[in-house]
Amino acid sequence: MGTTHRRTVEVMGTVVSLALRGRHADGPEVDALWAEVVGVLRHADEVFSTYLPDSPINRWGRGELSLAEAPPEIAEVLALAEDARLLSGGAFDIRATRSQYGGGPDPSGVVKGWAVQRASALLERLADTDFCLSAGGDMVCRTRRVDAEPWWIGIEDPVDPTRLIARVPVHNGAVATSGTVHRGEHIMDPRTGSPARALRQVTVIGPDLTEVDTEATSAFVLGDEASGWLQARRRTGVLVHADGRVEVVAPAAGRRVTPVRPGAPRSSGSR
């Protein structure tokens, strides 16, 4: 498999990490590219931060900027949010949460996945180099060498995050998780205004992080309907129900999910 080189930075209110394997996994070229990746993420944070009163998203929310005057990324993210609302039947709806400084809808549920997917495109320049770019556990994985091993993604146990419930091999794709383990009951059902409680955690695997990030949140809110909804979307998913039951959802030709024996600790081979 070769040596894995890692880099980390705190941005967008979370820890972003990059793992690299292959010909350009280390050295000046990747140092410069990592700086570009971080720059893309910092720019997204500056545009979309709901905690900065004068950020463009807050100025737009207050009516101080029209969409035509605002950075073009805002219109793009708002369109993605509307697509997610329609696809989920309203289970995902940024209009249900308002920015404290802007008063407009809070697009934070779209921005992280969209920004990481966007930044990961820069890493495609690294020939013969596999990469995994992760932000708070949501990640884009690529294998670009012919003989590359997959990235093995560990799905943590929402009851005990130091342990795993499954491992998923990903050559080229994205993984996103929504749940209550790190932030408590913060995911609200926008259709009712109450916390979503039927599931403890949802992990979704698919080709694009922008999509699976919103799909993980949508599925979490959909609760008992999540399995059928993900199957209709032809997504692979790992659902942890409120009673602790683990359910794997996969299309006929879906990715392989390897269950981990109960209580198995994390291992060095997982991410």
XYZ file of C-alpha atoms in Angstrom:
271
model
C 0.000 0.000 0.000
C 2.919 2.359 0.642
C 3.342 5.172 3.118
C 0.367 7.425 3.804
C 1.215 11.097 4.297
C -1.236 13.309 6.196
C -1.952 16.999 6.612
C -4.529 18.723 8.825
C -5.935 22.206 9.309
C -8.764 23.781 11.305
C -11.180 25.570 8.998
C -14.949 25.934 8.603
C -15.373 25.141 12.287
C -13.954 21.634 11.962
C -10.744 19.716 11.366
C -9.975 19.064 7.707
C -7.476 16.320 6.951
C -5.812 15.082 3.792
C -4.331 11.594 3.384
C -2.141 10.866 0.358
C -0.535 7.706 -1.052
C 1.592 7.354 -4.163
C 4.090 9.231 -6.318
C 3.203 12.779 -5.204
C 2.160 12.058 -1.629
C 4.793 14.409 -0.232
C 7.046 17.252 -1.346
C 6.839 20.863 -2.576
C 4.193 20.178 -5.234
C 1.696 18.786 -2.767
C 2.569 21.494 -0.231
C 1.556 24.145 -2.761
C -1.588 22.247 -3.731
C -2.584 21.775 -0.084
C -2.332 25.551 0.356
C -4.750 25.956 -2.581
C -7.159 23.421 -1.080
C -7.131 25.257 2.252
C -7.643 28.528 0.379
C -10.807 27.191 -1.287
C -12.181 26.098 2.087
C -11.317 29.393 3.782
C -13.024 31.296 0.971
C -16.162 29.194 1.410
C -16.062 29.939 5.138
C -15.733 33.673 4.499
C -18.676 33.682 2.087
C -21.033 31.440 4.040
C -20.193 31.964 7.705
C -23.393 32.692 9.610
C -21.271 33.756 12.609
C -19.721 36.783 10.866
C -22.257 39.621 10.743
C -20.831 41.048 7.513
C -20.307 37.796 5.622
C -21.883 37.831 2.141
C -24.486 35.219 3.131
C -25.626 37.383 6.056
C -25.629 40.546 3.968
C -27.758 38.745 1.377
C -30.062 37.512 4.155
C -30.577 41.089 5.335
C -31.341 42.258 1.814
C -28.139 44.312 1.507
C -27.020 42.233 -1.479
C -29.086 40.818 -4.307
C -28.127 37.409 -5.704
C -26.730 39.215 -8.735
C -24.497 41.326 -6.476
C -23.474 38.508 -4.133
C -20.630 36.060 -4.806
C -21.879 33.541 -7.407
C -21.303 30.678 -4.981
C -24.368 31.780 -2.999
C -26.774 31.243 -5.894
C -25.120 27.873 -6.590
C -25.504 26.647 -3.000
C -29.088 27.918 -2.737
C -29.957 25.992 -5.899
C -28.386 22.832 -4.472
C -30.388 23.297 -1.266
C -33.605 23.601 -3.237
C -32.788 20.419 -5.170
C -32.231 18.616 -1.856
C -35.542 19.910 -0.498
C -37.455 18.625 -3.498
C -35.680 15.254 -3.566
C -36.341 14.677 0.143
C -39.970 15.772 0.115
C -39.120 18.568 2.533
C -37.083 16.476 5.000
C -34.122 18.708 4.118
C -35.013 22.400 4.075
C -32.560 25.194 4.877
C -35.454 27.630 5.295
C -36.301 25.983 8.624
C -33.183 27.499 10.245
C -32.383 31.186 10.112
C -29.026 32.911 10.447
C -28.825 34.918 13.670
C -27.153 37.862 11.911
C -28.762 37.687 8.498
C -32.271 36.465 9.038
C -32.120 34.473 5.803
C -32.061 30.688 5.446
C -28.978 28.989 6.869
C -27.227 26.949 4.107
C -24.674 25.382 6.464
C -26.119 21.920 5.821
C -25.022 22.183 2.193
C -21.848 24.222 2.386
C -19.393 21.789 4.002
C -19.948 18.923 1.573
C -20.068 21.275 -1.399
C -16.857 23.047 -0.367
C -14.898 19.840 0.283
C -16.050 18.327 -3.014
C -15.021 21.537 -4.779
C -11.620 21.642 -3.082
C -10.959 17.977 -3.829
C -11.020 18.708 -7.566
C -7.651 20.445 -7.155
C -6.095 17.180 -5.972
C -6.875 15.513 -9.305
C -3.702 17.201 -10.568
C -1.575 14.751 -8.580
C -0.744 11.963 -11.018
C -0.476 8.414 -9.663
C -1.516 9.624 -6.216
C -4.482 8.434 -4.146
C -6.127 10.907 -1.799
C -8.798 11.141 0.867
C -9.948 14.632 1.861
C -12.045 14.657 5.032
C -13.879 17.384 6.942
C -15.307 16.331 10.272
C -15.670 12.760 9.005
C -17.333 13.601 5.672
C -14.909 12.746 2.890
C -13.999 12.460 -0.771
C -11.832 9.453 -1.681
C -9.922 8.776 -4.889
C -7.585 5.986 -6.013
C -5.637 6.901 -9.119
C -3.056 4.119 -9.295
C -3.930 0.966 -11.249
C -3.017 -1.343 -8.363
C -4.376 0.874 -5.581
C -6.017 -0.586 -2.505
C -9.304 1.076 -1.531
C -9.579 3.548 1.285
C -11.189 1.628 4.143
C -13.664 3.918 5.860
C -14.577 3.065 9.425
C -18.181 3.769 10.486
C -18.141 4.672 14.154
C -20.511 3.364 16.769
C -22.828 6.243 17.814
C -22.991 4.795 21.339
C -19.194 4.586 21.663
C -17.346 6.637 18.997
C -14.049 4.960 19.887
C -15.392 1.765 18.295
C -16.624 0.800 14.823
C -19.771 -0.895 13.576
C -18.670 -1.375 9.940
C -15.963 -0.724 7.380
C -16.595 0.327 3.794
C -14.008 0.114 0.986
C -14.079 3.189 -1.256
C -11.947 3.543 -4.374
C -13.676 6.577 -5.859
C -16.558 8.188 -4.055
C -17.739 10.130 -1.039
C -18.946 9.300 2.460
C -21.100 11.457 4.745
C -22.553 10.815 8.193
C -25.324 12.541 10.118
C -26.187 11.747 13.714
C -26.433 12.853 17.310
C -23.264 11.392 18.818
C -21.105 14.541 18.643
C -23.673 17.353 18.765
C -26.727 15.897 20.446
C -30.229 16.360 19.041
C -29.326 19.133 16.605
C -31.075 17.712 13.520
C -34.613 19.014 13.331
C -37.404 17.752 11.121
C -38.291 20.935 9.178
C -41.772 19.555 8.534
C -42.620 19.420 12.247
C -40.056 21.641 13.981
C -39.178 18.789 16.366
C -35.924 16.825 16.687
C -35.643 13.745 14.457
C -35.350 10.754 16.797
C -36.110 7.539 14.883
C -32.435 7.042 13.989
C -29.201 7.569 15.877
C -26.938 7.808 12.846
C -26.952 7.589 9.052
C -23.931 7.119 6.791
C -24.373 7.431 3.026
C -21.844 6.462 0.354
C -22.087 7.746 -3.213
C -20.158 9.437 -6.013
C -20.341 13.053 -4.855
C -20.000 14.560 -1.373
C -22.295 17.488 -2.140
C -25.094 14.996 -2.727
C -24.431 12.404 -0.017
C -23.974 15.099 2.631
C -27.524 16.385 2.167
C -28.804 12.833 1.648
C -27.416 11.705 5.006
C -29.274 14.535 6.739
C -32.431 13.857 4.721
C -32.342 10.154 5.564
C -31.791 10.905 9.249
C -34.914 13.072 9.279
C -36.929 10.537 7.254
C -36.336 7.961 9.989
C -38.288 4.780 9.273
C -38.651 5.850 5.642
C -34.894 6.296 5.181
C -34.108 2.776 3.990
C -36.627 2.827 1.143
C -35.662 6.378 0.184
C -31.963 5.493 -0.046
C -32.741 2.363 -2.051
C -34.744 4.456 -4.501
C -31.748 6.777 -4.790
C -29.498 3.704 -5.361
C -27.291 4.688 -2.459
C -25.329 2.520 -0.087
C -26.029 3.397 3.530
C -25.493 2.266 7.105
C -28.371 3.166 9.436
C -28.321 2.896 13.215
C -31.854 2.857 14.595
C -32.888 4.328 17.932
C -32.994 0.819 19.442
C -29.375 0.184 18.373
C -30.193 -2.033 15.398
C -27.760 -1.600 12.487
C -29.225 -1.755 8.982
C -27.188 -1.856 5.773
C -28.827 -0.467 2.644
C -27.221 -1.274 -0.703
C -28.362 -1.452 -4.332
C -27.886 -4.766 -6.123
C -24.475 -3.705 -7.410
C -23.693 -1.544 -4.389
C -20.528 -1.210 -2.376
C -19.504 -3.921 0.022
C -20.040 -3.074 3.686
C -18.087 -5.191 6.155
C -19.794 -5.447 9.562
C -17.445 -5.271 12.518
C -17.923 -7.581 15.474
C -19.724 -5.804 18.346
C -17.395 -3.653 20.380
C -14.494 -3.827 17.920
C -12.097 -0.909 18.436
C -10.867 1.360 15.691
C -7.836 0.034 13.869
C -4.974 1.692 12.031
C -6.466 0.512 8.737
C -9.609 2.626 9.056
C -10.316 6.248 8.362
